PDB file of C-alpha atoms in Angstrom:
ATOM      1  CA  MET A  35     -45.142 -18.373   0.676  1.00  0.00           C
ATOM      2  CA  GLU A  36     -45.114 -15.862   3.508  1.00  0.00           C
ATOM      3  CA  GLU A  37     -42.660 -18.032   5.496  1.00  0.00           C
ATOM      4  CA  LYS A  38     -40.242 -18.164   2.525  1.00  0.00           C
ATOM      5  CA  THR A  39     -40.445 -14.390   2.160  1.00  0.00           C
ATOM      6  CA  ILE A  40     -39.674 -13.890   5.856  1.00  0.00           C
ATOM      7  CA  GLU A  41     -36.809 -16.381   5.618  1.00  0.00           C
ATOM      8  CA  LEU A  42     -35.344 -14.553   2.617  1.00  0.00           C
ATOM      9  CA  ILE A  43     -35.638 -11.137   4.278  1.00  0.00           C
ATOM     10  CA  THR A  44     -33.978 -12.490   7.421  1.00  0.00           C
ATOM     11  CA  LYS A  45     -31.119 -13.986   5.382  1.00  0.00           C
ATOM     12  CA  LEU A  46     -30.553 -10.739   3.502  1.00  0.00           C
ATOM     13  CA  ALA A  47     -30.625  -8.734   6.739  1.00  0.00           C
ATOM     14  CA  LEU A  48     -28.041 -11.019   8.342  1.00  0.00           C
ATOM     15  CA  GLN A  49     -25.785 -10.740   5.285  1.00  0.00           C
ATOM     16  CA  ALA A  50     -26.055  -6.945   5.332  1.00  0.00           C
ATOM     17  CA  LEU A  51     -25.238  -6.905   9.058  1.00  0.00           C
ATOM     18  CA  GLU A  52     -22.204  -9.125   8.530  1.00  0.00           C
ATOM     19  CA  GLU A  53     -20.928  -6.889   5.707  1.00  0.00           C
ATOM     20  CA  GLN A  54     -21.427  -3.818   7.895  1.00  0.00           C
ATOM     21  CA  GLN A  55     -19.511  -5.421  10.764  1.00  0.00           C
ATOM     22  CA  ASN A  56     -16.674  -6.431   8.439  1.00  0.00           C
ATOM     23  CA  HIS A  57     -16.486  -2.886   7.105  1.00  0.00           C
ATOM     24  CA  THR A  58     -16.512  -1.479  10.653  1.00  0.00           C
ATOM     25  CA  ASN A  59     -13.949  -3.890  12.055  1.00  0.00           C
ATOM     26  CA  GLY A  60     -11.683  -3.743   9.025  1.00  0.00           C
ATOM     27  CA  PHE A  61      -9.297  -6.404   7.791  1.00  0.00           C
ATOM     28  CA  MET A  62      -6.841  -7.396  10.513  1.00  0.00           C
ATOM     29  CA  VAL A  63      -3.132  -7.603   9.669  1.00  0.00           C
ATOM     30  CA  PRO A  64      -0.183  -8.719  11.854  1.00  0.00           C
ATOM     31  CA  VAL A  65       2.829  -6.390  12.015  1.00  0.00           C
ATOM     32  CA  GLY A  66       6.522  -7.067  11.503  1.00  0.00           C
ATOM     33  CA  VAL A  67       8.932  -4.331  12.617  1.00  0.00           C
ATOM     34  CA  SER A  68      11.738  -4.034  10.085  1.00  0.00           C
ATOM     35  CA  ALA A  69      15.142  -2.956  11.388  1.00  0.00           C
ATOM     36  CA  ARG A  70      17.823  -1.346   9.212  1.00  0.00           C
ATOM     37  CA  HIS A  71      19.311  -3.797   6.689  1.00  0.00           C
ATOM     38  CA  VAL A  72      21.287  -4.129   3.459  1.00  0.00           C
ATOM     39  CA  HIS A  73      20.759  -5.886   0.107  1.00  0.00           C
ATOM     40  CA  LEU A  74      23.905  -6.582  -1.926  1.00  0.00           C
ATOM     41  CA  THR A  75      24.908  -7.605  -5.416  1.00  0.00           C
ATOM     42  CA  LYS A  76      27.173 -10.646  -5.762  1.00  0.00           C
ATOM     43  CA  GLU A  77      30.019  -8.327  -6.765  1.00  0.00           C
ATOM     44  CA  HIS A  78      29.585  -6.247  -3.624  1.00  0.00           C
ATOM     45  CA  VAL A  79      29.365  -9.339  -1.393  1.00  0.00           C
ATOM     46  CA  GLU A  80      32.803 -10.340  -2.644  1.00  0.00           C
ATOM     47  CA  ALA A  81      34.165  -6.793  -2.304  1.00  0.00           C
ATOM     48  CA  LEU A  82      33.077  -6.649   1.339  1.00  0.00           C
ATOM     49  CA  PHE A  83      33.663 -10.241   2.463  1.00  0.00           C
ATOM     50  CA  GLY A  84      36.312 -11.579   0.089  1.00  0.00           C
ATOM     51  CA  ALA A  85      36.592 -13.212  -3.338  1.00  0.00           C
ATOM     52  CA  GLY A  86      34.267 -16.180  -3.801  1.00  0.00           C
ATOM     53  CA  HIS A  87      32.342 -15.424  -0.614  1.00  0.00           C
ATOM     54  CA  THR A  88      28.657 -16.387  -0.505  1.00  0.00           C
ATOM     55  CA  LEU A  89      26.095 -15.322   2.085  1.00  0.00           C
ATOM     56  CA  HIS A  90      25.362 -17.746   4.926  1.00  0.00           C
ATOM     57  CA  LYS A  91      21.697 -18.139   5.845  1.00  0.00           C
ATOM     58  CA  LYS A  92      20.738 -17.282   9.424  1.00  0.00           C
ATOM     59  CA  LYS A  93      16.940 -17.157   9.176  1.00  0.00           C
ATOM     60  CA  ASP A  94      14.372 -17.633   6.406  1.00  0.00           C
ATOM     61  CA  LEU A  95      12.134 -14.679   5.551  1.00  0.00           C
ATOM     62  CA  MET A  96       9.083 -14.413   3.305  1.00  0.00           C
ATOM     63  CA  GLY A  97       9.297 -14.236  -0.460  1.00  0.00           C
ATOM     64  CA  GLY A  98      12.374 -16.449  -0.657  1.00  0.00           C
ATOM     65  CA  GLN A  99      14.542 -13.937   1.216  1.00  0.00           C
ATOM     66  CA  PHE A 100      16.690 -14.688   4.248  1.00  0.00           C
ATOM     67  CA  ALA A 101      18.596 -12.886   6.966  1.00  0.00           C
ATOM     68  CA  ALA A 102      22.288 -13.658   6.500  1.00  0.00           C
ATOM     69  CA  GLU A 103      24.923 -14.220   9.143  1.00  0.00           C
ATOM     70  CA  GLU A 104      26.926 -11.381   7.578  1.00  0.00           C
ATOM     71  CA  CYS A 105      26.755  -7.801   8.837  1.00  0.00           C
ATOM     72  CA  VAL A 106      28.386  -4.576   7.639  1.00  0.00           C
ATOM     73  CA  THR A 107      29.051  -1.064   8.894  1.00  0.00           C
ATOM     74  CA  ILE A 108      27.277   1.742   7.029  1.00  0.00           C
ATOM     75  CA  VAL A 109      28.935   5.161   6.859  1.00  0.00           C
ATOM     76  CA  GLY A 110      27.343   8.507   6.019  1.00  0.00           C
ATOM     77  CA  LEU A 111      28.849  11.498   4.271  1.00  0.00           C
ATOM     78  CA  LYS A 112      30.014  13.029   7.560  1.00  0.00           C
ATOM     79  CA  LEU A 113      31.824   9.775   8.468  1.00  0.00           C
ATOM     80  CA  ARG A 114      29.164   8.925  11.024  1.00  0.00           C
ATOM     81  CA  ALA A 115      28.686   5.170  11.160  1.00  0.00           C
ATOM     82  CA  ILE A 116      26.260   2.467  12.293  1.00  0.00           C
ATOM     83  CA  GLU A 117      27.768  -0.946  12.921  1.00  0.00           C
ATOM     84  CA  ASN A 118      26.348  -4.488  12.684  1.00  0.00           C
ATOM     85  CA  VAL A 119      23.775  -3.830   9.979  1.00  0.00           C
ATOM     86  CA  ARG A 120      22.308  -7.142   8.799  1.00  0.00           C
ATOM     87  CA  VAL A 121      22.674  -8.268   5.186  1.00  0.00           C
ATOM     88  CA  LEU A 122      19.629  -9.914   3.590  1.00  0.00           C
ATOM     89  CA  GLY A 123      19.880 -12.468   0.791  1.00  0.00           C
ATOM     90  CA  PRO A 124      19.761 -13.633  -1.860  1.00  0.00           C
ATOM     91  CA  CYS A 125      21.907 -11.239  -3.908  1.00  0.00           C
ATOM     92  CA  ARG A 126      20.122  -8.568  -5.937  1.00  0.00           C
ATOM     93  CA  SER A 127      20.874  -6.815  -9.199  1.00  0.00           C
ATOM     94  CA  LYS A 128      21.509  -3.550  -7.301  1.00  0.00           C
ATOM     95  CA  SER A 129      22.765  -2.946  -3.771  1.00  0.00           C
ATOM     96  CA  GLN A 130      20.430  -1.103  -1.417  1.00  0.00           C
ATOM     97  CA  VAL A 131      20.485   0.134   2.176  1.00  0.00           C
ATOM     98  CA  GLU A 132      17.221   0.542   4.125  1.00  0.00           C
ATOM     99  CA  ILE A 133      17.310   2.705   7.249  1.00  0.00           C
ATOM    100  CA  SER A 134      14.954   4.681   9.494  1.00  0.00           C
ATOM    101  CA  ALA A 135      14.595   8.464   9.572  1.00  0.00           C
ATOM    102  CA  THR A 136      16.485   8.507  12.879  1.00  0.00           C
ATOM    103  CA  ASP A 137      19.322   6.549  11.262  1.00  0.00           C
ATOM    104  CA  ALA A 138      19.384   9.069   8.404  1.00  0.00           C
ATOM    105  CA  LEU A 139      19.825  11.933  10.878  1.00  0.00           C
ATOM    106  CA  LYS A 140      22.614  10.100  12.674  1.00  0.00           C
ATOM    107  CA  LEU A 141      24.411   9.296   9.414  1.00  0.00           C
ATOM    108  CA  GLY A 142      23.870  12.757   7.947  1.00  0.00           C
ATOM    109  CA  VAL A 143      22.209  11.457   4.775  1.00  0.00           C
ATOM    110  CA  LYS A 144      19.047  12.651   3.025  1.00  0.00           C
ATOM    111  CA  ALA A 145      17.403   9.286   2.396  1.00  0.00           C
ATOM    112  CA  PRO A 146      14.057   9.502   0.547  1.00  0.00           C
ATOM    113  CA  ILE A 147      11.010   7.384   1.417  1.00  0.00           C
ATOM    114  CA  ARG A 148      10.818   4.779  -1.333  1.00  0.00           C
ATOM    115  CA  GLU A 149       9.444   1.373  -2.196  1.00  0.00           C
ATOM    116  CA  SER A 150      12.172  -1.269  -2.003  1.00  0.00           C
ATOM    117  CA  GLY A 151      14.047  -1.460  -5.301  1.00  0.00           C
ATOM    118  CA  ASN A 152      13.291   2.139  -6.287  1.00  0.00           C
ATOM    119  CA  ILE A 153      16.713   3.671  -5.613  1.00  0.00           C
ATOM    120  CA  ALA A 154      17.205   6.049  -8.574  1.00  0.00           C
ATOM    121  CA  GLY A 155      18.451   9.368  -7.221  1.00  0.00           C
ATOM    122  CA  SER A 156      18.437   8.150  -3.608  1.00  0.00           C
ATOM    123  CA  ALA A 157      21.096   8.983  -1.016  1.00  0.00           C
ATOM    124  CA  PRO A 158      24.755   7.945  -1.328  1.00  0.00           C
ATOM    125  CA  ILE A 159      26.213   5.685   1.350  1.00  0.00           C
ATOM    126  CA  ALA A 160      29.408   3.738   2.100  1.00  0.00           C
ATOM    127  CA  LEU A 161      29.558   0.153   3.364  1.00  0.00           C
ATOM    128  CA  VAL A 162      32.485  -1.439   5.198  1.00  0.00           C
ATOM    129  CA  GLY A 163      33.007  -5.171   5.588  1.00  0.00           C
ATOM    130  CA  PRO A 164      35.805  -7.329   7.004  1.00  0.00           C
ATOM    131  CA  LYS A 165      37.593  -7.551   3.637  1.00  0.00           C
ATOM    132  CA  GLY A 166      36.913  -4.184   2.023  1.00  0.00           C
ATOM    133  CA  ALA A 167      34.634  -1.199   1.496  1.00  0.00           C
ATOM    134  CA  ILE A 168      32.307   0.076  -1.240  1.00  0.00           C
ATOM    135  CA  TYR A 169      30.728   3.434  -2.000  1.00  0.00           C
ATOM    136  CA  LEU A 170      27.221   3.634  -3.463  1.00  0.00           C
ATOM    137  CA  ASN A 171      26.435   6.802  -5.411  1.00  0.00           C
ATOM    138  CA  GLU A 172      22.769   6.012  -4.748  1.00  0.00           C
ATOM    139  CA  GLY A 173      20.957   3.267  -2.866  1.00  0.00           C
ATOM    140  CA  CYS A 174      20.116   4.471   0.656  1.00  0.00           C
ATOM    141  CA  ILE A 175      16.368   4.785   1.320  1.00  0.00           C
ATOM    142  CA  ILE A 176      13.774   4.851   4.081  1.00  0.00           C
ATOM    143  CA  ALA A 177      11.409   2.013   3.195  1.00  0.00           C
ATOM    144  CA  LYS A 178       7.828   2.980   2.431  1.00  0.00           C
ATOM    145  CA  ARG A 179       5.419   1.247   4.816  1.00  0.00           C
ATOM    146  CA  HIS A 180       3.664  -1.643   3.135  1.00  0.00           C
ATOM    147  CA  ILE A 181       1.589  -4.801   3.589  1.00  0.00           C
ATOM    148  CA  HIS A 182       2.618  -8.153   2.132  1.00  0.00           C
ATOM    149  CA  MET A 183      -0.327 -10.329   1.073  1.00  0.00           C
ATOM    150  CA  SER A 184      -1.041 -13.565  -0.737  1.00  0.00           C
ATOM    151  CA  PRO A 185      -3.651 -13.339  -3.544  1.00  0.00           C
ATOM    152  CA  LYS A 186      -6.157 -15.051  -1.203  1.00  0.00           C
ATOM    153  CA  ASP A 187      -5.582 -12.446   1.528  1.00  0.00           C
ATOM    154  CA  ALA A 188      -5.882  -9.622  -0.997  1.00  0.00           C
ATOM    155  CA  GLU A 189      -9.212 -10.983  -2.198  1.00  0.00           C
ATOM    156  CA  ALA A 190     -10.481 -11.256   1.382  1.00  0.00           C
ATOM    157  CA  ALA A 191      -9.384  -7.689   2.114  1.00  0.00           C
ATOM    158  CA  GLY A 192     -10.843  -6.351  -1.136  1.00  0.00           C
ATOM    159  CA  VAL A 193      -7.547  -4.904  -2.364  1.00  0.00           C
ATOM    160  CA  LYS A 194      -5.058  -5.544  -5.161  1.00  0.00           C
ATOM    161  CA  ASP A 195      -1.328  -5.184  -5.741  1.00  0.00           C
ATOM    162  CA  GLY A 196      -0.299  -1.530  -5.823  1.00  0.00           C
ATOM    163  CA  ASP A 197      -3.310  -0.219  -3.897  1.00  0.00           C
ATOM    164  CA  VAL A 198      -2.660   2.321  -1.148  1.00  0.00           C
ATOM    165  CA  VAL A 199      -4.670   2.058   2.075  1.00  0.00           C
ATOM    166  CA  SER A 200      -4.902   3.493   5.588  1.00  0.00           C
ATOM    167  CA  VAL A 201      -4.310   1.307   8.634  1.00  0.00           C
ATOM    168  CA  LYS A 202      -5.113   1.861  12.319  1.00  0.00           C
ATOM    169  CA  ALA A 203      -3.467   0.457  15.428  1.00  0.00           C
ATOM    170  CA  ASP A 204      -6.153   0.093  18.111  1.00  0.00           C
ATOM    171  CA  ASN A 205      -3.886   0.480  21.130  1.00  0.00           C
ATOM    172  CA  GLU A 206      -3.432   3.304  23.635  1.00  0.00           C
ATOM    173  CA  ARG A 207      -1.741   5.448  20.957  1.00  0.00           C
ATOM    174  CA  GLY A 208      -4.482   4.780  18.382  1.00  0.00           C
ATOM    175  CA  THR A 209      -2.147   5.591  15.502  1.00  0.00           C
ATOM    176  CA  VAL A 210      -3.414   5.787  11.914  1.00  0.00           C
ATOM    177  CA  PHE A 211      -0.919   5.036   9.141  1.00  0.00           C
ATOM    178  CA  ASN A 212      -1.768   6.545   5.759  1.00  0.00           C
ATOM    179  CA  HIS A 213      -0.079   5.783   2.416  1.00  0.00           C
ATOM    180  CA  VAL A 214       0.388   2.059   3.130  1.00  0.00           C
ATOM    181  CA  GLN A 215       1.147   0.193  -0.086  1.00  0.00           C
ATOM    182  CA  ILE A 216      -0.307  -3.235  -0.809  1.00  0.00           C
ATOM    183  CA  ARG A 217       2.137  -5.802  -2.244  1.00  0.00           C
ATOM    184  CA  VAL A 218       0.652  -9.095  -3.456  1.00  0.00           C
ATOM    185  CA  HIS A 219       2.552 -12.266  -4.383  1.00  0.00           C
ATOM    186  CA  ASP A 220       2.031 -16.012  -4.066  1.00  0.00           C
ATOM    187  CA  SER A 221       5.123 -16.288  -1.853  1.00  0.00           C
ATOM    188  CA  PHE A 222       4.024 -13.597   0.627  1.00  0.00           C
ATOM    189  CA  THR A 223       2.691 -14.169   4.132  1.00  0.00           C
ATOM    190  CA  LEU A 224       0.232 -11.615   5.485  1.00  0.00           C
ATOM    191  CA  GLU A 225       2.214  -8.941   7.336  1.00  0.00           C
ATOM    192  CA  MET A 226       2.537  -5.161   7.485  1.00  0.00           C
ATOM    193  CA  HIS A 227       6.103  -3.871   7.589  1.00  0.00           C
ATOM    194  CA  ILE A 228       6.994  -0.636   9.370  1.00  0.00           C
ATOM    195  CA  ASP A 229      10.390   0.600  10.516  1.00  0.00           C
ATOM    196  CA  THR A 230      11.620   1.023  14.074  1.00  0.00           C
ATOM    197  CA  ASP A 231      10.784   4.743  14.216  1.00  0.00           C
ATOM    198  CA  GLU A 232       7.159   4.098  13.273  1.00  0.00           C
ATOM    199  CA  ALA A 233       6.898   1.167  15.682  1.00  0.00           C
ATOM    200  CA  ASN A 234       8.328   3.063  18.657  1.00  0.00           C
ATOM    201  CA  ALA A 235       6.167   6.137  18.042  1.00  0.00           C
ATOM    202  CA  SER A 236       2.961   4.067  17.824  1.00  0.00           C
ATOM    203  CA  LYS A 237       3.900   1.588  20.589  1.00  0.00           C
ATOM    204  CA  ILE A 238       3.764  -1.379  18.205  1.00  0.00           C
ATOM    205  CA  VAL A 239       5.934  -4.469  18.370  1.00  0.00           C
ATOM    206  CA  THR A 240       6.352  -7.421  16.038  1.00  0.00           C
ATOM    207  CA  GLY A 241       3.254  -9.586  16.463  1.00  0.00           C
ATOM    208  CA  SER A 242       0.899  -6.654  17.115  1.00  0.00           C
ATOM    209  CA  THR A 243      -2.146  -6.423  14.862  1.00  0.00           C
ATOM    210  CA  VAL A 244      -3.570  -3.462  12.970  1.00  0.00           C
ATOM    211  CA  ARG A 245      -6.628  -3.104  10.762  1.00  0.00           C
ATOM    212  CA  ILE A 246      -7.198  -1.675   7.314  1.00  0.00           C
ATOM    213  CA  ILE A 247      -9.774   1.103   7.579  1.00  0.00           C
TER     214      ILE A 247
END
């Protein structure tokens, strides 16, 4: 009887230690650095690249998205431009431009920090392609930092879709990112997305790992 009691206490102590270590270490997440890019409607694809044009896949991305061969030039209100901005497919219901804060300064636009798809009242921007140009009254944003997760990863991390967490990069900069949104979907691969400004400031590159704290 005494041996069983000791065995049970030992088991419980080991479990408690493991939970404490997991809490201390945090849930590790690989990082993908997201460069400026554009999402387009079918109508806008044709306006920029010609009637009947469809996007040509260059590289598969998570969630059924892909980097297209096509690129455009984006132009701010002061006619300052950034060339060779990658288009991502497939086509969306609304066109959207995602840039960094540094890009916004260069273009002279006041792009708000938003979750992808939330473009109401965002900054205006013009796009120029080989066959034409379009002007968006709204649609230019700085993407809110976020973590893509599968349901299994979310369960392991103890989070759910829509949660907001803090994340730390344990490198020489030791940067802590607050307000990181969790996005959960069956098609997602575990990865935190930050823009080039955030990556450069924290000395992070694609393939680095961070931990939820």
